[in-house]
GROMACS .gro file of C-alpha atoms in nm:
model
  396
    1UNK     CA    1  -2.487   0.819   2.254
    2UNK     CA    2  -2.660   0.679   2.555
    3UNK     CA    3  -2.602   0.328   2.708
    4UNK     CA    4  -2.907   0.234   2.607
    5UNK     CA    5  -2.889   0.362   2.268
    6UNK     CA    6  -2.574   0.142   2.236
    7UNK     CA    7  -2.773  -0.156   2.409
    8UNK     CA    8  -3.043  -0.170   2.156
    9UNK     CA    9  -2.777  -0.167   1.859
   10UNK     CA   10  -2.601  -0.472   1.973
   11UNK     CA   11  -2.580  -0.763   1.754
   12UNK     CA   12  -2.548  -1.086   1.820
   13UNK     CA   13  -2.170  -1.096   1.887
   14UNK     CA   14  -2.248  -0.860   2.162
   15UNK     CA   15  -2.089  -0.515   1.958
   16UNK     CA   16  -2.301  -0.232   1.873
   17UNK     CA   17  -2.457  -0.248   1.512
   18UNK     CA   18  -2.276   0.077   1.432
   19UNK     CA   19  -1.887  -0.079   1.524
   20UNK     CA   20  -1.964  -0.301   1.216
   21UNK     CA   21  -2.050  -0.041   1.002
   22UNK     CA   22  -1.758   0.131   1.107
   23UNK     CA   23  -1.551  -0.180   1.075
   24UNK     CA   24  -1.678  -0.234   0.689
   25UNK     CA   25  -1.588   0.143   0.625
   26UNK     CA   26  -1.227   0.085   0.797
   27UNK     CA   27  -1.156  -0.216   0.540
   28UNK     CA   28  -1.273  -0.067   0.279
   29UNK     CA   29  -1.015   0.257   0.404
   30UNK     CA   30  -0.727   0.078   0.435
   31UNK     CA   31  -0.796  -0.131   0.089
   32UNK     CA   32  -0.658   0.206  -0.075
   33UNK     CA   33  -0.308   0.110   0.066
   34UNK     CA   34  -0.237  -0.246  -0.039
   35UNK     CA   35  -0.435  -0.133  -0.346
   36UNK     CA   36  -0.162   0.114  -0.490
   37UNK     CA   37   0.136  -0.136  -0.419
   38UNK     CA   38   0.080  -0.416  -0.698
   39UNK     CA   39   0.125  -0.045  -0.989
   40UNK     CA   40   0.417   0.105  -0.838
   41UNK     CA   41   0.644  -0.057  -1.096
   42UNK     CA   42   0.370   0.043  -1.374
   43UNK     CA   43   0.305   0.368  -1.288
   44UNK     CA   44   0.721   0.430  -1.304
   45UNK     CA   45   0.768   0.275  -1.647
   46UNK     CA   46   0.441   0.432  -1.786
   47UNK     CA   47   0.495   0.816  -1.635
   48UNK     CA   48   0.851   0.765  -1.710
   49UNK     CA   49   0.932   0.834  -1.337
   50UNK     CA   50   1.235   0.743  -1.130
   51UNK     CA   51   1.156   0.487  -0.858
   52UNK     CA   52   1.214   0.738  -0.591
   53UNK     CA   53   0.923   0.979  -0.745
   54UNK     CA   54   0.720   0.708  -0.773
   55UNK     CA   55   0.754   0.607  -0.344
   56UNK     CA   56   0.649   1.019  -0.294
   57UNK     CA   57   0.307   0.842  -0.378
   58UNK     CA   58   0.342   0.714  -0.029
   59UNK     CA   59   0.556   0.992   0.096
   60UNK     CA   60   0.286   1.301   0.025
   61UNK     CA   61  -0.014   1.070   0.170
   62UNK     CA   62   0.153   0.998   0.495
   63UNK     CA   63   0.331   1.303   0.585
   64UNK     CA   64   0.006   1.521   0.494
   65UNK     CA   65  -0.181   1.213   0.714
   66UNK     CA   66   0.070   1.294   0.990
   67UNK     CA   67   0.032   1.686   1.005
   68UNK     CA   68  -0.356   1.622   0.971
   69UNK     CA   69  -0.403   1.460   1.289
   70UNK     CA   70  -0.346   1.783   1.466
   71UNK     CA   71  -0.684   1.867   1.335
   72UNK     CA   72  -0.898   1.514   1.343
   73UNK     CA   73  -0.972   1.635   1.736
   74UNK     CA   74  -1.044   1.975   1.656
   75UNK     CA   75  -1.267   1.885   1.364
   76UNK     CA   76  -1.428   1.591   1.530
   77UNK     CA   77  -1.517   1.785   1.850
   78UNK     CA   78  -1.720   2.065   1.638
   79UNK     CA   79  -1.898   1.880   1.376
   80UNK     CA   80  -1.904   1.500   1.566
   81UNK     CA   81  -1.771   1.187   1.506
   82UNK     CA   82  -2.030   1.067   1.267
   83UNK     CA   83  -1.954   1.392   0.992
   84UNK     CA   84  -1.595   1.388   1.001
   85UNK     CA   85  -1.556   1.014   0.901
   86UNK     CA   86  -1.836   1.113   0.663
   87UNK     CA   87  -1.583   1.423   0.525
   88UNK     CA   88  -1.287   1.193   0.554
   89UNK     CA   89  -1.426   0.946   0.285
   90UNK     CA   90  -1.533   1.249   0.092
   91UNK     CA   91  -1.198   1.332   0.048
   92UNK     CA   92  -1.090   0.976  -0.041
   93UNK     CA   93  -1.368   0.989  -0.302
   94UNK     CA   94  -1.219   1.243  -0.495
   95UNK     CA   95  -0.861   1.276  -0.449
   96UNK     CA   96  -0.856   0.908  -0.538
   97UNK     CA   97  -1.040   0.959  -0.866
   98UNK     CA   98  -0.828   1.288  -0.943
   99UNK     CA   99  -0.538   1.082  -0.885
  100UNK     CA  100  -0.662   0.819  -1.153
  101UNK     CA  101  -0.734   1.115  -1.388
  102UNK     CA  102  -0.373   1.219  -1.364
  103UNK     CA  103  -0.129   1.226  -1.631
  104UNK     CA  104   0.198   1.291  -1.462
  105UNK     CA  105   0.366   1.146  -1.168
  106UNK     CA  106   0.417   1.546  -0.988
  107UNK     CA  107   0.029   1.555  -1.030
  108UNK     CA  108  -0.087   1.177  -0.870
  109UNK     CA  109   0.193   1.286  -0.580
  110UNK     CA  110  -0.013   1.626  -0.518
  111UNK     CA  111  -0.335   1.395  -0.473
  112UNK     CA  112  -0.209   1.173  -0.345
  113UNK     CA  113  -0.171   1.463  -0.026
  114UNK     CA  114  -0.548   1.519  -0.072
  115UNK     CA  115  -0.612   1.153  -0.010
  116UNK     CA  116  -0.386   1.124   0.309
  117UNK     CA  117  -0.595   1.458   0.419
  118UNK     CA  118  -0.876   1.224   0.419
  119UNK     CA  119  -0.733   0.944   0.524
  120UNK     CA  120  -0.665   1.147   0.889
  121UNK     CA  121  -0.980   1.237   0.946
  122UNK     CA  122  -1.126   0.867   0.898
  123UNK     CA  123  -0.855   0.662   1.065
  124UNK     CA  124  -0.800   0.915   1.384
  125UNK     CA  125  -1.129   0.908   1.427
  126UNK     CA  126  -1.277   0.557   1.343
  127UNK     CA  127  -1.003   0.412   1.583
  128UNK     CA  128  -1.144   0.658   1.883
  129UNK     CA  129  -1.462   0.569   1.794
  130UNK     CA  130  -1.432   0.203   1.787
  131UNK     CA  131  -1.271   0.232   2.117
  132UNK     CA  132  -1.535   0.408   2.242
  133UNK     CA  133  -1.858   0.232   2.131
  134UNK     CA  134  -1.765  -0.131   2.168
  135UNK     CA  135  -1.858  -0.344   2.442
  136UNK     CA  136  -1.570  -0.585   2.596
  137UNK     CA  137  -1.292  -0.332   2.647
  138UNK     CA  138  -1.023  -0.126   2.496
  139UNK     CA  139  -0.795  -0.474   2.414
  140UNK     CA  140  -1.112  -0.616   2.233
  141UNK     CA  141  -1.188  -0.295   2.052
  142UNK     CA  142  -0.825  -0.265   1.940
  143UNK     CA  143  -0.801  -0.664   1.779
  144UNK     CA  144  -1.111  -0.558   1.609
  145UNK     CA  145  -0.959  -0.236   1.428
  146UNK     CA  146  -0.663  -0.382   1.406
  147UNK     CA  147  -0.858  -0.713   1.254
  148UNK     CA  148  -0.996  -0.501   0.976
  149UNK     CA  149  -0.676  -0.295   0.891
  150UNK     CA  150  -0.546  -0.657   0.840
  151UNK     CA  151  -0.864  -0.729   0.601
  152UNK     CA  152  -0.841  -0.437   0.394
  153UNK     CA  153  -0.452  -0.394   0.350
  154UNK     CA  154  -0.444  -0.817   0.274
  155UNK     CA  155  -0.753  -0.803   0.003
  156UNK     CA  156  -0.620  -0.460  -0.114
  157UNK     CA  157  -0.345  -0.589  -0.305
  158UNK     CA  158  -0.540  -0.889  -0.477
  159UNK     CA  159  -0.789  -0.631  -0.630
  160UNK     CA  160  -0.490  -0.401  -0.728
  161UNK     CA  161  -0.358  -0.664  -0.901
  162UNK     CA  162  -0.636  -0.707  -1.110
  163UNK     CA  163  -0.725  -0.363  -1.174
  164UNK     CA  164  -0.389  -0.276  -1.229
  165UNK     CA  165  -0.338  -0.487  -1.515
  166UNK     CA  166  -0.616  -0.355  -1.710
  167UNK     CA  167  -0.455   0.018  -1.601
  168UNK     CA  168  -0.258   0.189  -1.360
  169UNK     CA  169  -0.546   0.408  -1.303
  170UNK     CA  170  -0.778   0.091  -1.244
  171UNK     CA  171  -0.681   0.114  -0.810
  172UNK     CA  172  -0.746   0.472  -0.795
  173UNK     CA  173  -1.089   0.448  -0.930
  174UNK     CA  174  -1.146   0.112  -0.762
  175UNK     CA  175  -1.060   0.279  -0.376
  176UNK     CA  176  -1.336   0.578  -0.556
  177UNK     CA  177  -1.593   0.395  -0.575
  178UNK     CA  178  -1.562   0.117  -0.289
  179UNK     CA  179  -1.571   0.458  -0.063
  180UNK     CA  180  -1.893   0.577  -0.239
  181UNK     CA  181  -2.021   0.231  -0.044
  182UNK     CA  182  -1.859   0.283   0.270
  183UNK     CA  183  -1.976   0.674   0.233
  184UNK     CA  184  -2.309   0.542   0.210
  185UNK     CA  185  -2.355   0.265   0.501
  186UNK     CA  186  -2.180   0.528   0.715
  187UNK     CA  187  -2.484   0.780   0.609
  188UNK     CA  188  -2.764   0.553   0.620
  189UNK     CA  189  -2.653   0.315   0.906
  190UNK     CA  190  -2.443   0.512   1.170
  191UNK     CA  191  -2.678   0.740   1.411
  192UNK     CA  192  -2.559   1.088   1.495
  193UNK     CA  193  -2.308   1.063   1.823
  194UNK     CA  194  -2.333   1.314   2.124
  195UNK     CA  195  -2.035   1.603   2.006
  196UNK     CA  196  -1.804   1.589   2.318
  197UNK     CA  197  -1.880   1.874   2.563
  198UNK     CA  198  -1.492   2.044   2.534
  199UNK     CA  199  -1.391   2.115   2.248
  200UNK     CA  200  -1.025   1.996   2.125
  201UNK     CA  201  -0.733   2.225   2.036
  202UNK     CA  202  -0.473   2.193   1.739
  203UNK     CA  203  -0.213   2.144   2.023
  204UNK     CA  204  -0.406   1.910   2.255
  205UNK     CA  205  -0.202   1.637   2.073
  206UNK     CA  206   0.127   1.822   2.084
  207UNK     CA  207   0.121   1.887   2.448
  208UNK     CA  208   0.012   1.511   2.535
  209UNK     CA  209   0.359   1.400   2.365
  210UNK     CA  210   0.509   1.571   2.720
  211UNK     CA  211   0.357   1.228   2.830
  212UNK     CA  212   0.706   1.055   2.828
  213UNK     CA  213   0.524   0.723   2.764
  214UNK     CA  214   0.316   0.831   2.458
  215UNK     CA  215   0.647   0.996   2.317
  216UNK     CA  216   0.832   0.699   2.340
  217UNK     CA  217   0.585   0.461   2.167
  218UNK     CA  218   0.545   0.765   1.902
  219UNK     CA  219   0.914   0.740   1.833
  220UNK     CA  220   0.919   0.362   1.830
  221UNK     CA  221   0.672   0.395   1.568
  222UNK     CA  222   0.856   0.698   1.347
  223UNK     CA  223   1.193   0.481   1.322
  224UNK     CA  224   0.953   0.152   1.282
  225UNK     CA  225   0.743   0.290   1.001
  226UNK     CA  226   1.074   0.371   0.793
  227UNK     CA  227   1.147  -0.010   0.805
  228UNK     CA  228   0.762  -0.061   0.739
  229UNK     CA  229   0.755   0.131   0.425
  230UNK     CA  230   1.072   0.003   0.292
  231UNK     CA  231   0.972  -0.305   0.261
  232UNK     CA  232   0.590  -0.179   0.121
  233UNK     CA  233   0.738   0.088  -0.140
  234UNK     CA  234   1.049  -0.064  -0.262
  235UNK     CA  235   1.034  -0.414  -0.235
  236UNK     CA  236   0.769  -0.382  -0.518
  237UNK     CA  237   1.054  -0.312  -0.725
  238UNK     CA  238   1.353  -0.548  -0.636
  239UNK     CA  239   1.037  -0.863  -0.686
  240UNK     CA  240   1.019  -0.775  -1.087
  241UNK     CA  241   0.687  -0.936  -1.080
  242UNK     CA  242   0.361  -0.810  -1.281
  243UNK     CA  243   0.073  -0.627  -1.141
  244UNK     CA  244  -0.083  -0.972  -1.058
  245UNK     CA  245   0.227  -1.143  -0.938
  246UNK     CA  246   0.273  -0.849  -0.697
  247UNK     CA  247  -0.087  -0.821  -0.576
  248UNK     CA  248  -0.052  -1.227  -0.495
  249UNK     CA  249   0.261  -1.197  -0.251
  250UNK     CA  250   0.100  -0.884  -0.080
  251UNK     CA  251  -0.199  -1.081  -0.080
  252UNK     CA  252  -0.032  -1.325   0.108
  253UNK     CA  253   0.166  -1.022   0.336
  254UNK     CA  254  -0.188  -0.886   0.441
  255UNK     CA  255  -0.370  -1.217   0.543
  256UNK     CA  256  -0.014  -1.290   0.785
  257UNK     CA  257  -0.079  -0.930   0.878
  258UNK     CA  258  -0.460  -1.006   0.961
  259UNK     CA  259  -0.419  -1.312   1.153
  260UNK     CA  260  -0.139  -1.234   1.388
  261UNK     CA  261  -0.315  -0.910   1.494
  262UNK     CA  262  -0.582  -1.089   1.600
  263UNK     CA  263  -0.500  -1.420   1.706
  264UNK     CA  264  -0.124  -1.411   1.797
  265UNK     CA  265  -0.086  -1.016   1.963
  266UNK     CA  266  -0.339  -1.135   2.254
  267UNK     CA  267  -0.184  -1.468   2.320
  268UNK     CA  268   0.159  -1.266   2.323
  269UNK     CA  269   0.054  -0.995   2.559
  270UNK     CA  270  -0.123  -1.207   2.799
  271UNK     CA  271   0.191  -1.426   2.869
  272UNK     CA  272   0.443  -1.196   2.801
  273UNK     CA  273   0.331  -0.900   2.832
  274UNK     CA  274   0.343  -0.588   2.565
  275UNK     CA  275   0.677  -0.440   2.612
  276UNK     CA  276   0.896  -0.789   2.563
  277UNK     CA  277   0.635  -0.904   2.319
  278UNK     CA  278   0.679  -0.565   2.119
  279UNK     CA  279   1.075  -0.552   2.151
  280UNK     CA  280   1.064  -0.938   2.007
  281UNK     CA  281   0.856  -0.840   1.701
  282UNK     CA  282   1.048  -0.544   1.610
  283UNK     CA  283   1.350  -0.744   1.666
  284UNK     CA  284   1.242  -1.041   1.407
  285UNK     CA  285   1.136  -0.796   1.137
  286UNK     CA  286   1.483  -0.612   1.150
  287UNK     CA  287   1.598  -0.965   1.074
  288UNK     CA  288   1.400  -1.017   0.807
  289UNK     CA  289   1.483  -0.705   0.657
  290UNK     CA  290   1.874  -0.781   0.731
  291UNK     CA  291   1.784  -1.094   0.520
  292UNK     CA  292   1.661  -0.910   0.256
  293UNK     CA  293   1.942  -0.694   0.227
  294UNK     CA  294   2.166  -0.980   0.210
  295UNK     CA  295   2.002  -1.189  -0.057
  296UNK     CA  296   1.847  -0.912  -0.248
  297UNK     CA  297   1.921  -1.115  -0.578
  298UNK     CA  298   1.738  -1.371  -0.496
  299UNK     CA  299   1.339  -1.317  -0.610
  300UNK     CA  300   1.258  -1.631  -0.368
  301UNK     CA  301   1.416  -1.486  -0.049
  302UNK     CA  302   1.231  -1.166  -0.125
  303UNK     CA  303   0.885  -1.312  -0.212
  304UNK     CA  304   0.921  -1.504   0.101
  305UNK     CA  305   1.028  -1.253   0.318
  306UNK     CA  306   0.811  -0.995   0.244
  307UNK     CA  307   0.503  -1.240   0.331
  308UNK     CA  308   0.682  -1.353   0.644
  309UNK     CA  309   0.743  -1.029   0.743
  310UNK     CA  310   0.336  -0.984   0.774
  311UNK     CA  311   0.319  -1.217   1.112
  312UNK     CA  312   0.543  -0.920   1.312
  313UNK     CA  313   0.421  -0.623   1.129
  314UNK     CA  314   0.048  -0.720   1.233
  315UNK     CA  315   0.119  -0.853   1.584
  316UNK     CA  316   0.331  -0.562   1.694
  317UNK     CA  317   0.052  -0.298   1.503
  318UNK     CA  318  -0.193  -0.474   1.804
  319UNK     CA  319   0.056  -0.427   2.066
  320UNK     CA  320   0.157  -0.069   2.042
  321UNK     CA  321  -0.197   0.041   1.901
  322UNK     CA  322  -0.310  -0.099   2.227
  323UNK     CA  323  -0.021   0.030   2.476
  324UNK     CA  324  -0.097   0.377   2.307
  325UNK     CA  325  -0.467   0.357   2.427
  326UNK     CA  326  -0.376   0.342   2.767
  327UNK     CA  327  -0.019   0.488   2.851
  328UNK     CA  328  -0.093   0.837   2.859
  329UNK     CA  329  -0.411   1.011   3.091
  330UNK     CA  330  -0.583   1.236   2.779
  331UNK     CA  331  -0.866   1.080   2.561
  332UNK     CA  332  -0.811   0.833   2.320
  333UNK     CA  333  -0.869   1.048   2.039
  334UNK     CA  334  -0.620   1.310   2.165
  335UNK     CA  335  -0.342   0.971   2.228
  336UNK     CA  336  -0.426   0.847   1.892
  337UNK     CA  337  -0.363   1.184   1.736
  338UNK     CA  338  -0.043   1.238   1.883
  339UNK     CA  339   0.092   0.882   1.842
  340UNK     CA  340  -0.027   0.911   1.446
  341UNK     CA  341   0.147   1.281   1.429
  342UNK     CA  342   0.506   1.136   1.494
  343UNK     CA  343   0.492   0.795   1.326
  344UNK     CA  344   0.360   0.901   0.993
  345UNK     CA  345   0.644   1.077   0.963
  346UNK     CA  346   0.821   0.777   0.936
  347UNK     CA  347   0.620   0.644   0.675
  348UNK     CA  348   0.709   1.015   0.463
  349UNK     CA  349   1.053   0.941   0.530
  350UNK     CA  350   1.093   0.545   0.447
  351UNK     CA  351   0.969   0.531   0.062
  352UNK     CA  352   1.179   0.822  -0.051
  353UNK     CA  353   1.465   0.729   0.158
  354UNK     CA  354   1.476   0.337   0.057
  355UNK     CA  355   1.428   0.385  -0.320
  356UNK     CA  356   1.693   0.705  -0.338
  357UNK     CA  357   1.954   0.463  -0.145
  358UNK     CA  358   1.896   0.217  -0.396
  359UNK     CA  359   1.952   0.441  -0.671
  360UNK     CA  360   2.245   0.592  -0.594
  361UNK     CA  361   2.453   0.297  -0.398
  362UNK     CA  362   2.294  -0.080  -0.460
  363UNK     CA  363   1.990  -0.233  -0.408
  364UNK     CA  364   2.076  -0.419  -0.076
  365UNK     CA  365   2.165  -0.090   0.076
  366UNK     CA  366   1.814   0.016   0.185
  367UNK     CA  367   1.696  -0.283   0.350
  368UNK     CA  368   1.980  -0.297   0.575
  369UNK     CA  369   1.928   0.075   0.652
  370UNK     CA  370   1.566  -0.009   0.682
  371UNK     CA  371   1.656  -0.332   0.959
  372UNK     CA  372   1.876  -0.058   1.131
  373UNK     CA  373   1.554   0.183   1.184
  374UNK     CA  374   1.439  -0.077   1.304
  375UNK     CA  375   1.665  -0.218   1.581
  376UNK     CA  376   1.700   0.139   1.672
  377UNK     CA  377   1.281   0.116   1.766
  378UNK     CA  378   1.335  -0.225   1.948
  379UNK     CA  379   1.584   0.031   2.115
  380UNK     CA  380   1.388   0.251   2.193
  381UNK     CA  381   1.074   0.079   2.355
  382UNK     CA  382   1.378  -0.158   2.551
  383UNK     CA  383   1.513   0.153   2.712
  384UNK     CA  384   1.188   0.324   2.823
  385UNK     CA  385   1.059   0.063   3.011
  386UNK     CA  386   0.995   0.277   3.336
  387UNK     CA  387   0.754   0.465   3.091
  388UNK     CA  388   0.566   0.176   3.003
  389UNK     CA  389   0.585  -0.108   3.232
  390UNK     CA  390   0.215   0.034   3.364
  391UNK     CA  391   0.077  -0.055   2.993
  392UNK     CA  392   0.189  -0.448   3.070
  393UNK     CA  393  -0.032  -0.416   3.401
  394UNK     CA  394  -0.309  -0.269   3.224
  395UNK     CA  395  -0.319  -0.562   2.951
  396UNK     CA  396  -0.302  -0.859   3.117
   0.00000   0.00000   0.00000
């Protein structure tokens, strides 16, 4: 799209018309994760399913999500930006509502691998896209992704909640048809984008992990993401609250997320900079979940936690989202794609791991593994400072 395409789209609040259409679809995206959590418990006691089946919900979505982004580039370079977001939520559409047809646990897990399929090819490129369109720079266009991640994952669980309690398979037709919407503004309201002149290769992403920058944040993010998905996938279960009781506290989770990755990540990075800002985050959420391992008994300390926990998981989502922008010289899309290939493997890993711990040792045993994931990110992003101290330059 030409400059002055982009010019005669902008709004009011100085973005292009077609970043908020993007940014509706994005909330409306992520909505599908917050609204599974609240029926985790459900779906167990109703498919008669261990809770450690029940997390390979998560499990199948993200590590089919991770291979996937090997392919967003090559995808998105042949048919454009505009048609593979547009296939993306096609995918969501009906893996989601094959999942809510489902009558076994083995079968929602299966489509559930469908809907991370789909889920690649919208977030990979939506975030590149974003990037790429806005007006204001990369650090604006970042808070503003990361602003309506924070949206849909905190308003996600509220209308789980409520759907769940009239069914399990309530959230899985919900996310169906709030993607038919976002499926539709998309079609109507986005204009067709220029392809990019070279086309992208399955390994492009692969071979800009030799980047040892990009590598490091991708690994911060793998060991961070098993912490991030203990707490989301079996925390559900330790709370023994009801679909509505459950969609409340990650209600509350979501809107700590929101605000801190918009408000609190920039005020962090401009006086502190990204890497000691990031390290501090993932240093306070291994404490929380150290807490949590400690008093898992306690309903109160968990309820609280988890919703605590929100302020670092959304300010350090800004910081490293943003670091992995600019740390490496390939495209954003390529970055994005590699970054995305190595951490969702962390969120495959986490669910199973944390729930299979609990079952066969004690409940406080996987949040204490999860806090030591953790610390061992904080470790990681602490020790490759030579990689990244450009990224701190960059941001402020």
């Amino acid at each position: 799209m030409s400059r002055e395409t982009v010019a005669s789209l902008e709004t009011p609040n100085k973005q292009p018309l077609v970043i908020w259409v993007i940014f509706f679809a994005t909330i409306i995206s992520f909505m599908g994760l917050g609204l599974v959590d609240p029926i985790l418990p459900a779906i167990a006691v109703q498919l008669d399913a261990t809770p450690s089946q029940v997390s390979l919900l998560f499990s199948s979505y993200n590590l089919i999500t991770g291979i996937a982004m090997l392919i967003t580039g090559v995808v998105s370079s042949r048919i454009g930006i505009k048609w593979t977001l547009l296939t993306g939520i096609l995918f969501t559409i009906v893996f989601a509502g094959l999942a809510g047809s489902s009558n076994g646990i083995w079968q929602i897990v299966g489509f559930r691998g469908g809907w991370g399929l789909g889920n690649a090819l919208f977030i990979a490129t939506a975030l590149s896209a974003i990037v790429g369109l806005s007006t204001g720079g990369t650090a604006k266009a970042i808070i503003l992704y990361e602003a309506a991640i924070g949206l849909g994952i905190s308003v996600g669980p509220l209308l789980g909640g409520e759907l769940g309690s009239i069914s399990w398979r309530g959230p899985f037709f919900g996310v169906s048809i709030l993607m038919i919407i976002a499926f539709l503004a998309l079609l109507l309201k986005m204009p067709k984008l220029e392809k990019p002149k070279v086309k992208s290769s399955v390994l492009d992403p692969i071979k800009a992990l030799k980047y040892p920058g990009l590598f490091r944040l991708g690994l911060t993010a793998f060991l961070y993401n098993i912490g991030f998905f203990t707490l989301m996938a079996y925390s559900p279960f330790v709370m023994e609250l009801d679909e509505h009781g459950l969609g409340y506290v990650f209600l509350g989770w979501g809107l700590c997320l929101a605000v801190t990755s918009v408000f609190i990540a920039p005020r962090l990075q401009e006086r502190f900079g990204t890497i000691k800002s990031m390290t501090a985050m993932l240093i306070l959420f291994a404490l929380t979940l150290l807490a949590m391992g400690i008093w898992t008994d306690s309903k109160e300390v968990i309820i609280i936690a988890v919703i605590v926990a929100g302020l670092f998981l959304g300010t350090n989502n800004t910081l490293i989202t943003t670091a992995v922008m600019e740390v490496a010289p390939v495209e954003r899309a390529t970055a994005s794609a590699a970054y995305s290939f190595v951490r969702f493997f962390g969120g495959a890993v986490g669910p199973w791991l944390a729930n299979k711990l609990a079952e066969v040792y004690s409940p406080h045993v996987p949040f204490i593994v999860g806090a030591i994931f953790v610390l061992l990110a904080m470790a990681s992003v602490a020790t490759g400072r030579k990689h990244l101290h450009h990224v701190d330059r960059i941001s402020h």
